Amino acid sequence: MNAPGPSSLTQARIDDTGDAGTPPARERGLKALSTWARQPGFLLSLPALAVFIAGFIGPLALVVLYSVMPARSFGVDNLPTLENFVTIFQDSYYLSFAWSIGLALATTVILMLICWPVAYGLSRVFRRSMILTLLLVLPLFVSENVRLFGWVLTLLNHGILDGSLRTLFGWEVPELLYNVPVTILGMVYVYLPFMLFPMALGVSMIPESCREAAFDMGATRSQVFREVEIPLAMPGILIGALLTFVLVLGSISEAKILGGQSVIMIAHDIETAFTYAQNWPLGSALSTLLILLTGVLVIGLLSKLNLDKLLSRK
Amino acid sequence: MDTPSSAFGSRASERAMRIWTLVVLAFIYLPMVAVVLASLSKIRFFMFPIKSWSLEWYGSVLGSIEIRDYLWTSVLIAALVTLISVLLAIAGALAFARYDWKGRTLYQKLILLPIFFPQAVLGLAILLWSSAWDIAPGWELAVFAHLVWIVPVVTLVISIQVYGFDPAVEEAAFDLGASRWQVFKEITLPILWPGIFSGALFAFLLSWGNFPLSTFTTGAEQTIPEWLYAKMVAGYTPQVPALGTLTTLLAGILLLGGYWLGTRGRKQ
Amino acid sequence: MSETILELKGVEKYFGDFVAVERINLSVKDGEFFTLVGPSGSGKTTMIRMLVGMDKPSRGDILMSGERVNDVPANRRPTCMVFQSLALFPHKSVGENIEFPLKLRGEAKHNRKTRAIELLEQLHLSESYYSKKVSECSGGERQRVALARALAFDPQILFFDEPLSALDYRLRKTLEKELKDIQRRTGKTFVYITHSLEEAMVMSDRIAIMRKGRIVQVGTPDEIYNNPANGFVAQFMGEVNEFRVSRKDSQWLEDTETGAQYPAPPDSPVDEGVLIVRPERIRLLSADEKADSTFEGVVEHQYVLGSRVQYQVRVKERALLVETMIGQPFGVGDSVSLGWDADQSVLMSE
């Protein structure tokens, strides 16, 4: 019954109807624009939007602009060209893209499997235990380099694992670092919270009554899982999957520190192009492809989500 | 397993869930424990089991003037990021969740985009952008880069608090004669306080631990995570794990302390 | 008592193309308990938001004590509202909630406390509630705190937006009576909105019934009960028996579907329309009783409604509802005779 809060825009139109004469269309358009700009919500959004535009849209737009500049130029005042993209497809850069996408997919799938029981437990069995949540959040605040370094110390020859097995059982462990599986391990490790917390949010959106109703109607555990839990938790699962995928896609440290360059990630190519190679347009072209890929995925998903519903848990 | 004994599923599956969660926790903390162990080793190169233990590396970390400089840079950046991001995010969260305005759903999605973007690439893009404006990298640019990523996170955290409060409460205060400012000061701000507090905590800690944005934007200055990375790659000494342990400890203390303050605040 | 404190002249409100309320003309007298009743979507919430000053009317004027207040915002109107959600400040104690309007006026702490405790007592809450948290109060106690806060503001008109709707039946009944009592004692003008006509009947001096953004009838509870302006109002009060009729002569009406004959209400100018008879106005007749019209029927269903009982009686092709006090010697399957007097029915054109 509560009537929708009137926006200033509707207010403006109402005031218009009160006028005796009809003002010209342009004037009315201006008036509507100015009342729109005076909405309190819009005004409050301005500071955050300013940061977004000056620190996100601006830089990314510049990157896109640089991507069509001739190789090795350090300004955007040249004639646009597609040569950088030609270079990318002729050179072996597609390999880094393929590896990045492949590892991102693998990490996402593995994390879904690892996180579901924990996410489920977090919002149901453990009754939203605060201590458990804090323990799971803490790694987010420790520099990922430090944590990855911890894995190096663990897996190193004469490290924690090797040293323990040697001392206890006399086993010799082969070299564990610097390969693809350990790169994936690092990614799974670093991005675990990014899958876990959105997923837990998703699980918390499953009403207990829906599960009970399904059980009551004779559904088995696995049927409830497939028919009730997964679909209802889907928004959270999708956000987690997307976040993981996109962040792994653009990651560098795991492949560098644990993988020992056995895999070159696309972000690493980008960094090299910008820094050692001093070829900004090439780095920009690579970044542009990455921006396009993540942009399509992220905007595709976000446009489908009702954030009000998701965040207020109504 | 197929017939649940309770609404929560069978006891067996509940137990499996507990065990699995413990395994995941062990997975998360194993490398951190490794870092702590490495920091206690007397010899320069890490060998396990550790033969001779020592706290000397902590002493050398705490005594290092070089590290004190990095610490200052890190704290300065994190403190400024916290202050600015909280101010922006309070307004941003009210726009996100409290007011109904044309353009809100678009805003909600735009503002979240930086969270869904690889930070290393964002850092490089901001570096490129700053050079186009002739702005030299330094701690100021790092603050800006951190804000791009942290303002959305804090906005989200405070928004969740905003969703939980009844807008009628503000209207009631207004109806009882309060001015817009009085409504904000007496009603809105105190009710949003828990969200603002966790938002500030998040902002500080995320900035404190950030590497990918800092590495491209601090220029000649360095933060703790940058120093750690540089030493990991070349010139390792157990100072690295010692400082790593200290930063982790600090994050843990802030987090637990914040939680403790939060629960105490709620009881009063 | 007879001075007009609130007047609406041709008030209308649109949200875009949606017409929320239309052509509202209304006046409320000083000291009156006035209730706006309507189902969801009838525009009553829009109305009260305009009256309080949260929204502005699209057209028309709102006058308070003769002055146009359309553009006066809520915080500068001498009125105040008890919200549907109560809108108690969750971070303030009961006492701080009540003192809030006094604090805004810069009243000294000591005076504020005295006044708050006075109000608590007036609302049957002990002094110990003063320092309690809002979350420690029960539903009924919160109602009282919200009312105390509004009274502390000392408004000229006190508005209520269905504050009792979330309470259980018994508590609601108690609070309805208390509210009426407070209104009488303080002599303030209360404007109340609700979807329950029953609630309105208990408390109000006058009632306005709203439907689809318009006012369909204004009157005292008696007038509305006995002379509903149309079928909507009649049905709004609960289940009724309706017969589509046309006039046979000055005394009798004929059912256009069954041909049965009913006594015409006296002095009704209507010749064709709907005859409405409330279930409680139909009597079950014992052998020596008489009514203006009498029918024979069979009891089909029996529903016990606390102290009263409702029968569904089959009379030829019609099922009539009859409500009586409990303790009648009839059960399902019994044959009964029933009837009503002409002045107990209402005839209205559609």
Short mmCIF file of N, CA and C in Angstrom, two decimals, chain C residues 152-275:
data_model
loop_
_atom_site.label_atom_id
_atom_site.label_comp_id
_atom_site.label_asym_id
_atom_site.label_seq_id
_atom_site.Cartn_x
_atom_site.Cartn_y
_atom_site.Cartn_z
N ALA C 152 4.43 14.08 23.19
CA ALA C 152 5.46 14.99 23.69
C ALA C 152 5.66 16.16 22.72
N PHE C 153 5.45 15.88 21.46
CA PHE C 153 5.57 16.92 20.43
C PHE C 153 4.46 17.96 20.61
N ASP C 154 3.38 17.53 21.27
CA ASP C 154 2.22 18.38 21.51
C ASP C 154 1.65 18.95 20.20
N PRO C 155 1.26 18.05 19.29
CA PRO C 155 0.79 18.52 17.99
C PRO C 155 -0.64 19.05 18.06
N GLN C 156 -0.98 19.90 17.11
CA GLN C 156 -2.38 20.34 17.01
C GLN C 156 -3.24 19.22 16.45
N ILE C 157 -2.68 18.51 15.51
CA ILE C 157 -3.37 17.34 14.97
C ILE C 157 -2.41 16.17 15.06
N LEU C 158 -2.93 15.04 15.53
CA LEU C 158 -2.11 13.85 15.62
C LEU C 158 -2.61 12.85 14.57
N PHE C 159 -1.70 12.43 13.69
CA PHE C 159 -2.08 11.48 12.65
C PHE C 159 -1.62 10.08 13.01
N PHE C 160 -2.39 9.10 12.57
CA PHE C 160 -2.03 7.70 12.81
C PHE C 160 -2.11 6.94 11.50
N ASP C 161 -1.02 6.25 11.15
CA ASP C 161 -1.01 5.44 9.93
C ASP C 161 -1.09 3.97 10.32
N GLU C 162 -2.28 3.47 10.52
CA GLU C 162 -2.51 2.06 10.87
C GLU C 162 -1.53 1.51 11.90
N PRO C 163 -1.33 2.19 13.01
CA PRO C 163 -0.29 1.70 13.92
C PRO C 163 -0.64 0.38 14.59
N LEU C 164 -1.91 0.03 14.63
CA LEU C 164 -2.30 -1.16 15.39
C LEU C 164 -2.36 -2.42 14.53
N SER C 165 -2.10 -2.27 13.23
CA SER C 165 -2.39 -3.40 12.34
C SER C 165 -1.55 -4.65 12.62
N ALA C 166 -0.37 -4.47 13.24
CA ALA C 166 0.48 -5.64 13.44
C ALA C 166 0.19 -6.38 14.75
N LEU C 167 -0.75 -5.87 15.55
CA LEU C 167 -0.96 -6.47 16.87
C LEU C 167 -2.03 -7.55 16.83
N ASP C 168 -1.99 -8.39 17.88
CA ASP C 168 -3.03 -9.41 17.92
C ASP C 168 -4.36 -8.79 18.36
N TYR C 169 -5.42 -9.55 18.13
CA TYR C 169 -6.77 -9.04 18.26
C TYR C 169 -7.06 -8.39 19.62
N ARG C 170 -6.73 -9.11 20.67
CA ARG C 170 -7.07 -8.62 22.02
C ARG C 170 -6.37 -7.32 22.35
N LEU C 171 -5.06 -7.30 22.06
CA LEU C 171 -4.26 -6.12 22.35
C LEU C 171 -4.78 -4.94 21.54
N ARG C 172 -5.17 -5.24 20.30
CA ARG C 172 -5.66 -4.18 19.43
C ARG C 172 -6.92 -3.55 20.04
N LYS C 173 -7.79 -4.42 20.51
CA LYS C 173 -9.05 -3.94 21.10
C LYS C 173 -8.77 -3.05 22.32
N THR C 174 -7.85 -3.51 23.16
CA THR C 174 -7.51 -2.71 24.34
C THR C 174 -6.98 -1.35 23.94
N LEU C 175 -6.06 -1.35 22.99
CA LEU C 175 -5.41 -0.10 22.61
C LEU C 175 -6.37 0.84 21.89
N GLU C 176 -7.31 0.26 21.12
CA GLU C 176 -8.32 1.10 20.47
C GLU C 176 -9.06 1.92 21.52
N LYS C 177 -9.44 1.25 22.60
CA LYS C 177 -10.20 1.94 23.64
C LYS C 177 -9.33 2.97 24.34
N GLU C 178 -8.07 2.59 24.59
CA GLU C 178 -7.16 3.53 25.25
C GLU C 178 -6.94 4.77 24.41
N LEU C 179 -6.82 4.54 23.11
CA LEU C 179 -6.57 5.65 22.19
C LEU C 179 -7.74 6.63 22.24
N LYS C 180 -8.92 6.06 22.19
CA LYS C 180 -10.13 6.89 22.24
C LYS C 180 -10.16 7.69 23.54
N ASP C 181 -9.78 7.00 24.60
CA ASP C 181 -9.78 7.61 25.92
C ASP C 181 -8.80 8.78 25.99
N ILE C 182 -7.59 8.55 25.45
CA ILE C 182 -6.58 9.61 25.45
C ILE C 182 -7.04 10.79 24.62
N GLN C 183 -7.66 10.49 23.50
CA GLN C 183 -8.15 11.56 22.64
C GLN C 183 -9.17 12.41 23.38
N ARG C 184 -10.02 11.74 24.12
CA ARG C 184 -11.06 12.46 24.86
C ARG C 184 -10.45 13.32 25.96
N ARG C 185 -9.45 12.72 26.66
CA ARG C 185 -8.83 13.43 27.77
C ARG C 185 -8.02 14.63 27.31
N THR C 186 -7.25 14.44 26.20
CA THR C 186 -6.39 15.52 25.76
C THR C 186 -7.14 16.53 24.92
N GLY C 187 -8.27 16.14 24.36
CA GLY C 187 -9.05 17.04 23.53
C GLY C 187 -8.39 17.35 22.20
N LYS C 188 -7.39 16.55 21.82
CA LYS C 188 -6.69 16.81 20.56
C LYS C 188 -7.46 16.23 19.38
N THR C 189 -7.15 16.77 18.20
CA THR C 189 -7.73 16.23 16.99
C THR C 189 -6.89 15.03 16.56
N PHE C 190 -7.56 13.90 16.39
CA PHE C 190 -6.87 12.71 15.91
C PHE C 190 -7.37 12.40 14.51
N VAL C 191 -6.45 12.18 13.58
CA VAL C 191 -6.83 11.70 12.25
C VAL C 191 -6.15 10.36 12.06
N TYR C 192 -6.97 9.35 11.86
CA TYR C 192 -6.50 7.97 11.92
C TYR C 192 -6.77 7.32 10.58
N ILE C 193 -5.83 6.54 10.06
CA ILE C 193 -6.20 5.77 8.87
C ILE C 193 -6.07 4.29 9.15
N THR C 194 -6.96 3.53 8.57
CA THR C 194 -6.98 2.10 8.80
C THR C 194 -7.70 1.43 7.63
N HIS C 195 -7.47 0.12 7.50
CA HIS C 195 -8.24 -0.61 6.49
C HIS C 195 -9.41 -1.32 7.14
N SER C 196 -9.51 -1.18 8.48
CA SER C 196 -10.54 -1.93 9.19
C SER C 196 -11.68 -1.00 9.62
N LEU C 197 -12.81 -1.19 9.02
CA LEU C 197 -13.95 -0.35 9.38
C LEU C 197 -14.38 -0.61 10.82
N GLU C 198 -14.19 -1.85 11.23
CA GLU C 198 -14.53 -2.22 12.59
C GLU C 198 -13.74 -1.36 13.58
N GLU C 199 -12.42 -1.22 13.30
CA GLU C 199 -11.57 -0.41 14.15
C GLU C 199 -12.05 1.05 14.14
N ALA C 200 -12.38 1.51 12.94
CA ALA C 200 -12.85 2.89 12.79
C ALA C 200 -14.12 3.13 13.60
N MET C 201 -15.02 2.18 13.55
CA MET C 201 -16.32 2.31 14.23
C MET C 201 -16.14 2.49 15.74
N VAL C 202 -15.21 1.75 16.32
CA VAL C 202 -15.02 1.77 17.76
C VAL C 202 -14.57 3.15 18.23
N MET C 203 -13.66 3.79 17.44
CA MET C 203 -12.99 4.97 17.96
C MET C 203 -13.53 6.29 17.45
N SER C 204 -14.06 6.30 16.23
CA SER C 204 -14.20 7.57 15.54
C SER C 204 -15.46 8.35 15.88
N ASP C 205 -15.31 9.68 15.80
CA ASP C 205 -16.49 10.54 15.79
C ASP C 205 -17.08 10.55 14.38
N ARG C 206 -16.19 10.68 13.41
CA ARG C 206 -16.66 10.61 12.02
C ARG C 206 -15.69 9.76 11.21
N ILE C 207 -16.23 9.20 10.13
CA ILE C 207 -15.44 8.29 9.30
C ILE C 207 -15.58 8.75 7.84
N ALA C 208 -14.47 8.69 7.10
CA ALA C 208 -14.54 8.87 5.66
C ALA C 208 -14.09 7.57 5.02
N ILE C 209 -14.90 7.09 4.07
CA ILE C 209 -14.52 5.84 3.43
C ILE C 209 -13.95 6.13 2.05
N MET C 210 -12.77 5.56 1.78
CA MET C 210 -12.09 5.83 0.51
C MET C 210 -12.08 4.60 -0.36
N ARG C 211 -12.17 4.85 -1.67
CA ARG C 211 -12.05 3.77 -2.62
C ARG C 211 -11.43 4.33 -3.89
N LYS C 212 -10.38 3.69 -4.37
CA LYS C 212 -9.71 4.08 -5.60
C LYS C 212 -9.40 5.57 -5.65
N GLY C 213 -8.90 6.09 -4.56
CA GLY C 213 -8.46 7.48 -4.56
C GLY C 213 -9.56 8.49 -4.34
N ARG C 214 -10.78 8.02 -4.12
CA ARG C 214 -11.86 8.99 -3.88
C ARG C 214 -12.55 8.68 -2.56
N ILE C 215 -13.22 9.72 -2.05
CA ILE C 215 -14.01 9.50 -0.84
C ILE C 215 -15.42 9.14 -1.26
N VAL C 216 -15.90 8.00 -0.78
CA VAL C 216 -17.23 7.58 -1.20
C VAL C 216 -18.30 7.93 -0.18
N GLN C 217 -17.93 8.07 1.07
CA GLN C 217 -18.93 8.47 2.06
C GLN C 217 -18.23 9.05 3.29
N VAL C 218 -18.85 10.09 3.85
CA VAL C 218 -18.37 10.64 5.11
C VAL C 218 -19.54 10.66 6.06
N GLY C 219 -19.32 10.23 7.28
CA GLY C 219 -20.44 10.28 8.23
C GLY C 219 -20.04 9.74 9.56
N THR C 220 -20.97 9.80 10.52
CA THR C 220 -20.71 9.20 11.82
C THR C 220 -20.79 7.69 11.65
N PRO C 221 -20.23 6.94 12.59
CA PRO C 221 -20.31 5.48 12.49
C PRO C 221 -21.75 5.01 12.30
N ASP C 222 -22.68 5.63 13.03
CA ASP C 222 -24.09 5.25 12.91
C ASP C 222 -24.62 5.42 11.51
N GLU C 223 -24.35 6.60 10.96
CA GLU C 223 -24.84 6.89 9.61
C GLU C 223 -24.29 5.90 8.61
N ILE C 224 -23.01 5.59 8.76
CA ILE C 224 -22.40 4.70 7.78
C ILE C 224 -22.93 3.29 7.94
N TYR C 225 -23.15 2.89 9.19
CA TYR C 225 -23.64 1.55 9.43
C TYR C 225 -25.08 1.40 8.91
N ASN C 226 -25.88 2.37 9.23
CA ASN C 226 -27.29 2.24 8.89
C ASN C 226 -27.63 2.66 7.47
N ASN C 227 -26.89 3.61 6.95
CA ASN C 227 -27.17 4.07 5.60
C ASN C 227 -25.94 4.10 4.71
N PRO C 228 -25.40 2.93 4.43
CA PRO C 228 -24.23 2.93 3.57
C PRO C 228 -24.55 3.56 2.22
N ALA C 229 -23.63 4.34 1.70
CA ALA C 229 -23.90 5.10 0.49
C ALA C 229 -24.00 4.19 -0.73
N ASN C 230 -23.30 3.09 -0.72
CA ASN C 230 -23.40 2.16 -1.86
C ASN C 230 -22.98 0.77 -1.44
N GLY C 231 -23.01 -0.14 -2.39
CA GLY C 231 -22.71 -1.54 -2.10
C GLY C 231 -21.29 -1.72 -1.58
N PHE C 232 -20.36 -0.89 -2.08
CA PHE C 232 -18.98 -1.02 -1.64
C PHE C 232 -18.87 -0.78 -0.15
N VAL C 233 -19.52 0.30 0.31
CA VAL C 233 -19.47 0.62 1.73
C VAL C 233 -20.13 -0.49 2.54
N ALA C 234 -21.26 -0.96 2.04
CA ALA C 234 -21.99 -2.00 2.77
C ALA C 234 -21.14 -3.26 2.91
N GLN C 235 -20.52 -3.65 1.80
CA GLN C 235 -19.71 -4.87 1.84
C GLN C 235 -18.46 -4.69 2.67
N PHE C 236 -18.00 -3.45 2.71
CA PHE C 236 -16.78 -3.16 3.42
C PHE C 236 -16.92 -3.48 4.90
N MET C 237 -18.15 -3.45 5.38
CA MET C 237 -18.37 -3.69 6.80
C MET C 237 -18.45 -5.16 7.12
N GLY C 238 -18.32 -6.02 6.16
CA GLY C 238 -18.40 -7.44 6.41
C GLY C 238 -19.38 -8.07 5.45
N GLU C 239 -19.66 -9.37 5.70
CA GLU C 239 -20.56 -10.06 4.78
C GLU C 239 -21.98 -9.54 4.91
N VAL C 240 -22.64 -9.38 3.77
CA VAL C 240 -24.04 -8.94 3.79
C VAL C 240 -24.84 -9.81 2.82
N ASN C 241 -26.15 -9.81 3.02
CA ASN C 241 -27.03 -10.45 2.04
C ASN C 241 -27.44 -9.39 1.03
N GLU C 242 -27.27 -9.70 -0.23
CA GLU C 242 -27.62 -8.74 -1.28
C GLU C 242 -28.68 -9.35 -2.19
N PHE C 243 -29.67 -8.55 -2.51
CA PHE C 243 -30.70 -9.02 -3.46
C PHE C 243 -30.88 -7.96 -4.54
N ARG C 244 -30.81 -8.39 -5.78
CA ARG C 244 -31.08 -7.47 -6.88
C ARG C 244 -32.60 -7.40 -7.03
N VAL C 245 -33.15 -6.17 -6.88
CA VAL C 245 -34.62 -6.06 -6.82
C VAL C 245 -35.13 -4.94 -7.71
N SER C 246 -36.42 -5.07 -8.04
CA SER C 246 -37.12 -3.92 -8.65
C SER C 246 -38.41 -3.70 -7.85
N ARG C 247 -38.90 -2.49 -7.88
CA ARG C 247 -40.03 -2.13 -7.03
C ARG C 247 -41.34 -2.66 -7.61
N LYS C 248 -42.14 -3.23 -6.71
CA LYS C 248 -43.44 -3.75 -7.14
C LYS C 248 -44.50 -2.69 -6.81
N ASP C 249 -44.48 -2.22 -5.57
CA ASP C 249 -45.36 -1.11 -5.18
C ASP C 249 -44.70 -0.37 -4.03
N SER C 250 -45.38 0.49 -3.35
CA SER C 250 -44.76 1.29 -2.29
C SER C 250 -44.32 0.41 -1.12
N GLN C 251 -44.93 -0.77 -0.97
CA GLN C 251 -44.62 -1.63 0.18
C GLN C 251 -43.64 -2.75 -0.15
N TRP C 252 -43.63 -3.19 -1.40
CA TRP C 252 -42.92 -4.43 -1.69
C TRP C 252 -41.94 -4.32 -2.85
N LEU C 253 -40.89 -5.12 -2.72
CA LEU C 253 -39.88 -5.23 -3.78
C LEU C 253 -39.89 -6.67 -4.29
N GLU C 254 -39.50 -6.83 -5.57
CA GLU C 254 -39.47 -8.17 -6.12
C GLU C 254 -38.05 -8.54 -6.55
N ASP C 255 -37.62 -9.71 -6.14
CA ASP C 255 -36.29 -10.20 -6.50
C ASP C 255 -36.28 -10.46 -8.01
N THR C 256 -35.37 -9.80 -8.74
CA THR C 256 -35.39 -9.93 -10.20
C THR C 256 -34.91 -11.30 -10.66
N GLU C 257 -34.28 -12.07 -9.76
CA GLU C 257 -33.79 -13.39 -10.17
C GLU C 257 -34.74 -14.49 -9.75
N THR C 258 -35.29 -14.41 -8.53
CA THR C 258 -36.12 -15.52 -8.04
C THR C 258 -37.59 -15.16 -7.98
N GLY C 259 -37.92 -13.91 -8.05
CA GLY C 259 -39.31 -13.49 -7.95
C GLY C 259 -39.83 -13.41 -6.53
N ALA C 260 -38.97 -13.67 -5.55
CA ALA C 260 -39.40 -13.59 -4.15
C ALA C 260 -39.73 -12.14 -3.80
N GLN C 261 -40.57 -11.95 -2.77
CA GLN C 261 -40.98 -10.60 -2.40
C GLN C 261 -40.40 -10.19 -1.05
N TYR C 262 -39.85 -8.99 -1.02
CA TYR C 262 -39.26 -8.47 0.21
C TYR C 262 -39.93 -7.16 0.56
N PRO C 263 -40.04 -6.82 1.86
CA PRO C 263 -40.62 -5.54 2.24
C PRO C 263 -39.67 -4.40 1.87
N ALA C 264 -40.20 -3.32 1.33
CA ALA C 264 -39.36 -2.18 0.93
C ALA C 264 -39.05 -1.34 2.15
N PRO C 265 -37.80 -0.88 2.28
CA PRO C 265 -37.48 0.02 3.38
C PRO C 265 -38.34 1.28 3.25
N PRO C 266 -38.84 1.80 4.36
CA PRO C 266 -39.72 2.96 4.28
C PRO C 266 -39.02 4.17 3.71
N ASP C 267 -39.75 4.98 2.97
CA ASP C 267 -39.29 6.26 2.42
C ASP C 267 -38.11 6.13 1.48
N SER C 268 -37.90 4.95 0.86
CA SER C 268 -36.79 4.86 -0.09
C SER C 268 -37.26 5.32 -1.46
N PRO C 269 -36.54 6.24 -2.10
CA PRO C 269 -36.96 6.72 -3.41
C PRO C 269 -36.51 5.79 -4.54
N VAL C 270 -35.73 4.78 -4.20
CA VAL C 270 -35.13 3.94 -5.24
C VAL C 270 -36.16 2.94 -5.77
N ASP C 271 -36.15 2.77 -7.09
CA ASP C 271 -37.10 1.82 -7.69
C ASP C 271 -36.42 0.56 -8.17
N GLU C 272 -35.15 0.65 -8.45
CA GLU C 272 -34.45 -0.54 -8.91
C GLU C 272 -33.04 -0.50 -8.36
N GLY C 273 -32.59 -1.62 -7.82
CA GLY C 273 -31.24 -1.59 -7.25
C GLY C 273 -30.96 -2.82 -6.44
N VAL C 274 -30.18 -2.60 -5.39
CA VAL C 274 -29.77 -3.74 -4.57
C VAL C 274 -30.31 -3.54 -3.16
N LEU C 275 -30.93 -4.57 -2.66
CA LEU C 275 -31.42 -4.53 -1.28
C LEU C 275 -30.37 -5.23 -0.42
#
